[in-house]
Amino acid sequence: MRIFKGIAASEGLAKGKALVHHQASMVAEKQHILADGIAGELEKFRTALSTAKRTLEEHNVRDITKESKEILETHLMMLQDPEYIQQIEAYISTNLVCAQWAVDSVTTDMVALLEKTEDALLRERAVDFRDVSLYLIDAIKGKGSHRMENLDEDVILVADVLMPSELFAMDKTHVLGISLDGGGRASHVAILVRAFNIPTVLATGGASKTVKDGDEVIVDGTYGEVFVRPDLMVSQMLDERFELWQQYEVELHQMADLPSVTTDGHPVQLKANIQTSSEVDGIKALGACGIGLFRSEFLFMESLEHPSEQRQFEVYKQVVESMAPNPVTIRTIDIGGDKVVSGLGIDEKNPILGWRAVRFCLSRKDIFTIQLRALLRASVYGKLQIMFPMISGVEELNAVLHLLEHVKEECRTEHIPFDPNVKVGTMIEVPSAALCADILAKKVDFFSIGTNDLIQYTIAVDRGNEKIAYLYQPFHPGVLRSIKMIVEMAHQNNIPVSLCGEMASDPLCSVLLAGLGMDELSMGSQSLLQVRKILRSVSFEEAKQLADHVLGMDSYLTITTYIREWMHDRFDHITTI
């Protein structure tokens, strides 16, 4: 028996015979051509474009979920992107190579920008760019051999790489579970397997190299484990685990419509972090009382061209309308650093401390003002809030507020309706902003603490550097004291404060954050129900006592140990910490 640990991407338990799938089509064949062969290769490419579009459109007319539909539409948009098409055609003509090699080369250059980042969310988007090239390469080759459209028995699919295109095309009635060697929860593949309700484990490392066709495999998409050739004892244990999981799921979902309040009546609003409009229906079903962070930069990643004002407006409007009357906080473009977007000329030796987020926006007002106009236009359709990232001091805040007022005046002149009372806030993720929180609080309507960067900058540790990853500690006394100070400064100036970093998604942190005085926690949707259950099980007085106690401790090791024991004593039956 072999056990592979990975990322739990889609909950559930599945048992069956393995079907091993290795992705071979990703490698294009390189062939040089003569000058008189250019026209023929261009024609091959254009024919492949039409074929690939037709394949996507065929999938798009089926009875599919909203999330699946949006992924297909994104891929269709990429296939119609004039810049992408022009680059491939120019590559064929300039380098005298065949069409499939040109497609692969141009796409590889685009993907390289994303794969160099430390942000797992962005790295996973590279898979989707590759998927579009796969449609094209297969259409050029005329093979499509990697498709699994006709399966005559139930299987557990064990693969090294799986593309969204393959998920759409495969016979999903016979795929009971999926194990992938790579991937992450933010990828389109992960979104799709959840939409298709297929238990899935990602990032198993090398299961596909060990498993053979016909092997018995159990996929546990709840705990993130794959069992190959399990013995009888393990099979019985997993059957019991499945029954407990079902009971717990029922218990959690019963809380979707309940308020997030402590046992003594203190409210802590629970909101969701999203990056695409396709996630809205799911978070509403889980009882999120709003969106605390909409990462607008993902709009800039789905195409080689910058999204137009109209495109941005339509997306913002859709999200705001869908969530009304609950609020939607949209963060303005947060690119640079570990978020690389093609075509913007951001390539620095030290990007984490460089030209990023609001610094980029203030120097590229042509891009920034378009986004502000789109946001203001969408503000009349619900409760939209605008949030600026990586503000380091009052000078930057004054600059963006001044620009926002200028755009408002433009809208008034052009008789474009917008909410004149739209709320504006800033993220607190730079130590200088934390130390000046009392000054910044007088100029905005709310704070949102971005702990991912606040931890990184406070401790001076690159969170993408494996050599010093152990130093990246949310429970570092300096981090907790900063959070406490920010909350106090916000409340003294009568504005609410939210926390939207990964700490909010960690059940281990939930009681502590409530005790530190957080008004809101914004998190990944997978954590909403569990955090709500935890907060409804403790009193605010207990939470404050916990926070006060750990604030007096002198090391992250002591604090982490104490919080783990405190939480295990009370929540061992519902937390996996």
XYZ file of C-alpha atoms in Angstrom:
577
model
C 0.000 0.000 0.000
C 1.180 3.558 -0.811
C -0.242 6.788 0.605
C 0.197 10.120 -1.170
C -0.504 13.379 0.646
C -1.666 16.387 -1.346
C -4.057 19.327 -1.456
C -7.724 18.656 -0.792
C -9.325 20.344 -3.812
C -12.822 18.838 -3.905
C -14.369 17.117 -0.927
C -15.654 13.573 -0.855
C -14.410 9.996 -0.945
C -14.115 7.807 -4.049
C -12.910 4.258 -4.578
C -12.262 2.469 -7.862
C -9.802 1.155 -10.440
C -7.085 3.489 -11.633
C -6.879 4.918 -15.114
C -3.415 6.459 -15.478
C -3.124 9.431 -17.818
C 0.136 11.124 -18.818
C 0.035 14.381 -20.703
C 2.167 14.071 -23.819
C 0.548 16.648 -26.081
C 2.055 19.635 -24.301
C 5.273 19.215 -26.301
C 4.972 20.709 -29.751
C 7.067 19.421 -32.627
C 9.590 21.913 -33.987
C 9.944 22.023 -37.755
C 11.669 24.723 -39.794
C 10.017 25.844 -43.001
C 11.080 27.666 -46.126
C 9.829 31.151 -46.927
C 7.333 29.765 -49.444
C 5.841 27.626 -46.674
C 4.773 30.563 -44.513
C 1.370 30.911 -46.150
C 0.584 27.239 -45.552
C 1.516 27.382 -41.863
C -0.492 30.563 -41.383
C -3.478 28.795 -42.923
C -2.961 25.803 -40.596
C -2.929 28.153 -37.622
C -6.084 30.011 -38.715
C -7.910 26.744 -39.363
C -6.834 25.512 -35.901
C -8.204 28.722 -34.379
C -11.597 28.045 -35.938
C -11.541 24.403 -34.849
C -10.569 25.262 -31.285
C -13.282 27.940 -31.040
C -15.874 25.505 -32.360
C -14.841 22.893 -29.770
C -15.189 25.411 -26.938
C -18.533 26.640 -28.216
C -19.813 23.058 -28.310
C -18.916 22.649 -24.625
C -20.459 26.038 -23.850
C -23.970 25.134 -25.008
C -24.242 22.199 -22.637
C -25.931 22.310 -19.260
C -22.925 23.502 -17.268
C -22.421 25.541 -14.147
C -21.887 29.288 -14.175
C -18.257 28.780 -13.052
C -17.603 26.384 -15.942
C -19.230 28.725 -18.401
C -17.041 31.634 -17.322
C -13.890 29.535 -17.736
C -14.943 28.563 -21.244
C -15.733 32.169 -22.106
C -12.319 33.228 -20.804
C -10.640 30.678 -23.041
C -12.751 31.771 -26.002
C -11.732 35.365 -25.372
C -8.060 34.355 -25.296
C -8.464 32.527 -28.628
C -9.874 35.729 -30.140
C -7.255 38.026 -28.640
C -5.794 39.963 -31.621
C -2.421 40.522 -29.898
C -2.037 36.795 -29.151
C -2.940 35.905 -32.736
C -0.623 38.537 -34.207
C 2.296 37.380 -32.066
C 1.900 33.779 -33.239
C 1.573 34.752 -36.898
C 4.612 37.028 -36.621
C 6.592 34.226 -34.952
C 5.822 31.897 -37.865
C 6.843 34.483 -40.459
C 9.920 35.817 -38.661
C 11.418 32.555 -37.374
C 10.338 30.323 -40.268
C 8.894 27.624 -38.003
C 5.759 25.504 -38.130
C 2.490 26.716 -36.627
C 2.424 24.388 -33.614
C 5.932 25.443 -32.556
C 4.979 29.112 -32.870
C 1.901 28.583 -30.692
C 3.953 26.780 -28.082
C 6.798 29.341 -28.092
C 4.601 32.445 -27.821
C 2.485 30.878 -25.075
C 5.565 29.680 -23.196
C 6.892 33.249 -23.058
C 3.598 34.460 -21.606
C 3.430 31.609 -19.119
C 7.016 32.210 -17.980
C 5.989 35.571 -16.539
C 3.438 33.854 -14.299
C 5.509 30.836 -13.341
C 8.311 33.066 -12.018
C 6.038 34.551 -9.367
C 5.895 33.300 -5.795
C 2.121 33.692 -5.705
C 0.533 30.239 -6.025
C -2.698 31.751 -7.311
C -0.928 33.360 -10.237
C 1.248 30.351 -10.985
C -1.884 28.257 -11.350
C -3.217 30.677 -13.967
C -0.290 29.618 -16.140
C -1.983 26.236 -16.559
C -4.955 27.932 -18.171
C -2.772 29.806 -20.639
C -1.178 26.481 -21.511
C -4.614 24.957 -21.958
C -5.518 27.427 -24.681
C -2.326 26.534 -26.544
C -3.235 22.860 -26.128
C -6.527 23.407 -27.957
C -4.584 24.980 -30.800
C -1.749 22.449 -30.954
C -4.159 19.521 -30.961
C -6.230 21.180 -33.658
C -3.090 21.694 -35.779
C -1.975 18.089 -35.240
C -5.483 16.808 -35.824
C -4.979 14.157 -33.150
C -6.883 14.880 -29.969
C -5.508 11.611 -28.619
C -5.406 12.922 -25.055
C -9.193 13.288 -24.872
C -11.053 10.788 -22.716
C -14.510 11.179 -24.141
C -15.646 7.567 -24.054
C -15.079 5.513 -20.908
C -16.920 2.227 -20.547
C -16.326 1.725 -16.804
C -15.981 3.701 -13.566
C -12.417 4.835 -12.884
C -10.221 6.879 -10.577
C -8.273 9.157 -12.890
C -4.594 9.403 -11.852
C -2.747 11.977 -13.956
C 0.396 14.059 -14.019
C -1.286 17.067 -15.661
C -4.939 17.617 -16.450
C -6.214 20.539 -18.483
C -9.620 22.211 -18.136
C -10.239 21.274 -21.773
C -9.835 17.596 -20.870
C -12.234 17.939 -17.966
C -14.884 19.409 -20.220
C -14.409 16.697 -22.831
C -14.070 13.617 -20.626
C -16.910 11.272 -19.746
C -17.472 12.562 -16.219
C -20.196 10.021 -15.467
C -17.460 7.396 -15.197
C -14.779 9.468 -13.393
C -15.374 8.819 -9.671
C -12.326 10.664 -8.361
C -9.154 12.399 -9.529
C -5.541 12.430 -8.347
C -3.157 14.962 -9.919
C 0.592 15.184 -9.410
C 0.504 19.000 -9.414
C -1.941 21.875 -9.190
C -3.445 24.042 -6.488
C -6.815 25.104 -5.104
C -6.862 28.327 -7.143
C -6.528 26.705 -10.575
C -9.361 26.439 -13.032
C -9.043 22.662 -12.796
C -9.722 22.905 -9.056
C -12.729 25.169 -9.657
C -14.106 22.748 -12.232
C -13.737 19.549 -10.202
C -15.641 21.263 -7.386
C -18.317 22.339 -9.865
C -18.517 18.755 -11.190
C -18.530 17.345 -7.609
C -15.626 14.995 -8.306
C -13.546 14.178 -5.182
C -10.053 15.388 -6.049
C -6.577 15.593 -4.525
C -3.951 17.832 -6.147
C -0.175 18.121 -5.736
C 0.400 14.466 -4.833
C 3.951 14.744 -6.124
C 4.286 11.623 -8.215
C 1.326 9.292 -7.774
C 0.936 8.885 -11.541
C 4.457 7.443 -11.736
C 3.639 4.749 -9.150
C 0.062 3.773 -9.986
C -0.690 1.275 -12.747
C -3.901 0.914 -14.725
C -6.340 -1.268 -12.800
C -4.819 -0.648 -9.356
C -7.390 -0.069 -6.620
C -7.218 3.566 -5.534
C -9.078 5.575 -2.891
C -9.188 9.367 -3.225
C -10.016 11.320 -0.070
C -10.754 14.842 -1.268
C -11.549 16.021 2.248
C -8.237 15.158 3.921
C -6.098 15.400 0.784
C -4.937 11.767 0.678
C -4.662 9.159 -2.068
C -4.392 5.460 -1.089
C -2.980 3.073 -3.668
C -3.742 -0.650 -3.277
C -5.192 -0.115 0.254
C -5.454 -3.016 2.652
C -8.721 -4.079 4.314
C -8.072 -2.159 7.534
C -7.523 1.121 5.656
C -10.651 0.602 3.557
C -12.742 0.114 6.679
C -11.164 3.154 8.329
C -11.978 5.317 5.306
C -15.588 4.124 5.259
C -15.917 5.309 8.858
C -14.177 8.602 8.006
C -16.665 9.185 5.182
C -19.637 8.742 7.497
C -18.164 11.223 10.020
C -17.422 13.697 7.249
C -21.005 13.549 5.999
C -22.335 14.184 9.506
C -19.985 17.131 9.998
C -20.889 18.623 6.595
C -24.576 18.522 7.496
C -23.801 20.208 10.804
C -21.744 22.960 9.152
C -24.252 23.696 6.392
C -26.993 24.112 8.965
C -25.050 27.206 10.056
C -25.047 28.904 6.642
C -28.039 31.104 7.533
C -27.027 31.794 11.132
C -25.362 35.054 12.203
C -21.702 35.040 13.144
C -21.910 36.071 16.796
C -20.162 34.863 19.924
C -22.119 33.195 22.710
C -22.451 36.550 24.504
C -23.785 38.305 21.401
C -20.688 40.025 19.976
C -20.834 40.113 16.126
C -17.869 39.377 13.852
C -18.855 39.801 10.210
C -17.629 36.982 7.954
C -16.990 37.918 4.336
C -15.332 36.188 1.406
C -12.251 36.807 -0.732
C -12.815 36.229 -4.451
C -10.939 36.728 -7.691
C -13.675 35.966 -10.254
C -17.369 36.743 -10.507
C -18.075 33.020 -10.859
C -17.494 32.558 -7.115
C -20.401 34.760 -5.979
C -23.168 32.145 -5.977
C -21.060 29.762 -3.912
C -20.227 32.254 -1.175
C -23.838 33.413 -0.954
C -24.907 29.820 -0.357
C -22.389 29.652 2.510
C -23.867 32.722 4.194
C -21.101 35.260 3.523
C -22.377 38.693 4.542
C -20.402 40.381 1.774
C -17.177 40.327 -0.204
C -14.287 41.716 1.798
C -11.738 41.439 -1.007
C -12.321 41.240 -4.749
C -8.881 40.927 -6.358
C -9.420 43.018 -9.488
C -5.938 42.294 -10.891
C -7.177 38.920 -12.124
C -9.133 40.793 -14.790
C -5.785 41.952 -16.143
C -4.424 38.426 -16.261
C -7.112 36.755 -18.327
C -6.154 38.502 -21.571
C -3.065 39.886 -23.237
C -4.899 43.218 -23.584
C -5.771 45.432 -20.641
C -9.496 45.138 -19.863
C -11.475 48.081 -21.193
C -13.540 50.359 -18.974
C -16.692 48.645 -20.252
C -15.347 45.150 -19.564
C -14.362 46.127 -16.021
C -17.673 47.884 -15.427
C -19.644 44.803 -16.494
C -17.696 42.521 -14.144
C -17.909 44.902 -11.166
C -21.602 45.534 -11.826
C -22.348 41.804 -11.970
C -20.642 41.135 -8.638
C -22.153 44.173 -6.878
C -25.653 43.434 -8.161
C -25.399 39.760 -7.233
C -24.323 40.523 -3.651
C -26.738 43.433 -3.026
C -27.661 44.598 -0.450
C -24.465 43.180 1.087
C -21.249 45.170 0.502
C -18.548 44.348 -2.029
C -15.038 45.686 -1.398
C -13.051 45.856 -4.625
C -9.300 46.277 -4.302
C -7.786 48.413 -7.034
C -5.128 46.848 -9.249
C -2.541 45.132 -7.057
C 0.120 44.105 -9.556
C 3.882 44.063 -9.442
C 5.864 42.310 -6.743
C 4.846 38.674 -7.051
C 1.946 39.478 -9.396
C 3.268 39.714 -12.926
C 1.027 40.857 -15.778
C 2.238 40.665 -19.359
C 2.856 43.867 -21.288
C 3.232 46.298 -18.384
C 7.013 46.424 -18.319
C 7.358 45.340 -14.700
C 10.649 43.444 -14.426
C 12.713 44.386 -11.373
C 15.553 42.899 -9.360
C 13.709 43.435 -6.077
C 10.025 43.488 -7.059
C 8.640 42.962 -3.525
C 9.980 46.404 -2.579
C 9.514 47.894 -6.011
C 7.067 49.304 -8.529
C 3.858 47.636 -7.437
C 0.238 48.147 -6.365
C -0.633 51.812 -5.733
C 2.881 52.883 -6.753
C 2.279 51.420 -10.188
C -1.220 52.909 -10.373
C -0.083 56.436 -9.553
C 2.564 56.311 -12.286
C 0.182 54.713 -14.819
C -2.822 56.963 -14.354
C -4.015 56.056 -17.838
C -4.756 52.539 -16.555
C -5.777 53.571 -13.039
C -8.345 56.216 -14.037
C -10.064 53.718 -16.347
C -10.506 51.372 -13.401
C -11.755 54.154 -11.119
C -14.334 55.189 -13.727
C -15.536 51.589 -14.053
C -15.777 51.261 -10.267
C -17.748 54.499 -9.904
C -20.139 53.502 -12.692
C -20.780 50.159 -10.948
C -21.332 51.799 -7.549
C -24.986 52.668 -8.307
C -25.914 48.981 -8.617
C -25.336 48.000 -4.989
C -23.030 48.645 -2.072
C -19.586 48.964 -3.632
C -16.521 49.931 -1.583
C -13.166 50.910 -3.081
C -9.950 49.803 -1.386
C -6.385 50.924 -2.165
C -3.500 48.432 -1.649
C -0.030 49.003 -0.238
C -0.502 52.551 0.989
C 2.724 53.415 2.832
C 1.813 56.857 4.121
C -0.460 59.862 3.935
C 1.195 61.241 0.771
C 0.179 58.205 -1.296
C -3.271 58.148 0.259
C -3.797 61.833 -0.513
C -2.684 61.237 -4.101
C -5.139 58.419 -4.781
C -7.988 60.238 -3.034
C -7.262 63.344 -5.113
C -7.300 61.264 -8.310
C -10.575 59.633 -7.273
C -12.145 63.079 -6.753
C -10.894 64.114 -10.188
C -12.544 61.065 -11.782
C -15.765 61.797 -9.883
C -15.765 65.312 -11.322
C -15.273 63.864 -14.809
C -18.295 61.632 -14.277
C -20.384 64.586 -13.109
C -19.376 66.600 -16.197
C -20.287 63.669 -18.465
C -23.544 63.027 -16.539
C -22.408 59.513 -15.610
C -24.285 58.376 -12.486
C -22.320 57.083 -9.484
C -22.783 56.804 -5.732
C -21.434 60.094 -4.327
C -21.114 58.462 -0.903
C -19.156 55.409 -2.065
C -16.984 54.251 0.819
C -13.221 54.301 0.411
C -10.689 52.376 2.472
C -7.075 51.381 2.544
C -5.239 48.159 3.159
C -2.778 48.213 6.025
C 0.015 45.885 4.935
C 3.143 48.032 5.260
C 4.696 48.707 8.702
C 4.823 52.458 8.015
C 1.061 52.432 7.433
C 0.531 50.499 10.679
C 2.597 53.043 12.602
C 0.642 55.908 10.975
C -2.742 54.206 11.301
C -4.120 57.025 13.456
C -3.306 59.533 10.669
C -4.679 57.390 7.832
C -7.866 56.555 9.758
C -8.952 60.199 9.619
C -9.036 60.106 5.811
C -10.845 56.836 5.006
C -14.036 54.966 5.840
C -12.468 51.622 6.757
C -9.236 49.649 7.156
C -8.476 46.162 5.873
C -5.371 44.452 7.236
C -3.489 42.432 4.627
C -1.551 40.078 6.836
C 0.227 38.252 3.996
C 2.363 41.305 3.256
C 2.233 42.778 6.757
C 3.907 39.653 8.147
C 6.444 39.627 5.322
C 7.440 43.258 5.764
C 7.260 43.312 9.567
C 9.610 40.350 9.982
C 11.621 41.169 6.813
C 11.140 37.674 5.399
C 10.449 36.849 1.754
C 7.499 34.477 2.023
C 8.499 32.838 -1.265
C 12.009 31.947 -0.107
C 12.075 28.336 1.075
C 15.351 28.835 2.968
C 13.755 31.269 5.417
C 10.129 30.136 5.230
C 10.293 29.096 8.889
C 10.589 32.781 9.844
C 7.223 33.642 8.297
C 5.188 33.432 11.499
C 1.674 34.916 11.876
C 1.986 34.608 15.671
C 5.193 36.637 15.900
C 4.739 39.120 18.792
C 5.585 42.002 16.440
C 2.806 40.991 14.045
C 0.184 40.573 16.773
C 1.109 43.873 18.400
C 0.850 45.609 15.039
C -2.608 44.155 14.454
C -3.735 45.245 17.918
C -2.408 48.776 17.352
C -4.138 49.077 13.965
C -7.460 47.981 15.445
C -7.175 50.458 18.317
C -6.317 53.357 15.978
C -9.250 52.489 13.701
C -11.747 52.288 16.564
C -10.507 55.505 18.119
C -11.392 57.169 14.812
C -14.746 55.358 14.574
C -14.013 53.285 11.481
C -14.340 49.491 11.179
C -11.376 47.236 10.562
C -11.295 43.975 8.630
C -8.607 41.357 8.100
C -8.394 39.758 4.647
C -5.074 37.874 4.726
C -4.586 34.126 5.084
C -4.831 34.420 8.865
C -8.583 34.992 8.452
C -8.944 31.631 6.673
C -7.067 29.720 9.378
C -9.446 28.339 12.038
C -6.505 28.346 14.447
C -6.476 32.176 14.305
C -10.203 32.892 14.422
C -10.761 33.276 18.180
C -7.545 35.258 18.632
C -8.498 37.691 15.848
C -11.932 38.209 17.374
C -10.259 38.880 20.707
C -7.947 41.447 19.099
C -11.070 43.391 18.154
C -11.611 42.585 14.469
C -14.975 43.801 13.198
C -14.782 41.632 10.084
C -12.847 38.628 8.787
C -12.657 38.036 5.032
C -11.491 34.630 3.873
C -11.545 31.893 1.268
C -15.001 30.363 0.954
C -13.806 26.953 2.158
C -13.245 28.379 5.652
C -16.497 30.314 6.150
C -18.607 27.624 7.751
C -15.885 26.299 10.036
C -14.889 29.757 11.296
C -18.558 30.617 11.883
C -19.006 27.456 13.950
C -15.930 28.255 16.053
C -16.920 31.869 16.739
C -20.464 30.844 17.685
C -18.983 28.440 20.245
C -16.993 30.930 22.366
C -17.738 34.139 24.221
C -16.172 37.457 23.293
C -14.846 37.667 26.840
C -12.964 34.388 26.359
C -11.556 35.653 23.058
C -10.334 38.892 24.658
C -8.708 36.984 27.504
C -6.904 34.754 24.982
C -5.660 37.793 23.041
C -4.531 39.639 26.177
C -2.697 36.559 27.408
C -0.696 35.902 24.215
C 0.126 39.604 23.760
C 2.151 39.262 26.958
C 4.246 36.386 25.563
C 7.710 36.927 24.114
C 8.103 34.460 21.214
C 6.095 33.025 18.343
C 6.972 29.483 19.480
C 5.401 30.049 22.887
C 2.356 31.771 21.383
C 1.806 29.111 18.711
C 2.041 26.269 21.229
C -0.346 27.989 23.621
C -2.957 28.762 20.940
C -2.822 25.233 19.523
C -3.436 23.755 22.967
C -6.171 26.298 23.740
C -7.995 25.521 20.502
C -7.530 21.751 20.747
C -9.029 21.749 24.227
C -12.214 23.320 22.874
C -12.450 22.393 19.188
C -10.527 19.190 18.603
C -13.627 17.580 17.106
C -14.081 20.239 14.417
C -10.589 21.514 13.573
C -7.760 19.875 11.667
C -4.907 21.852 13.206
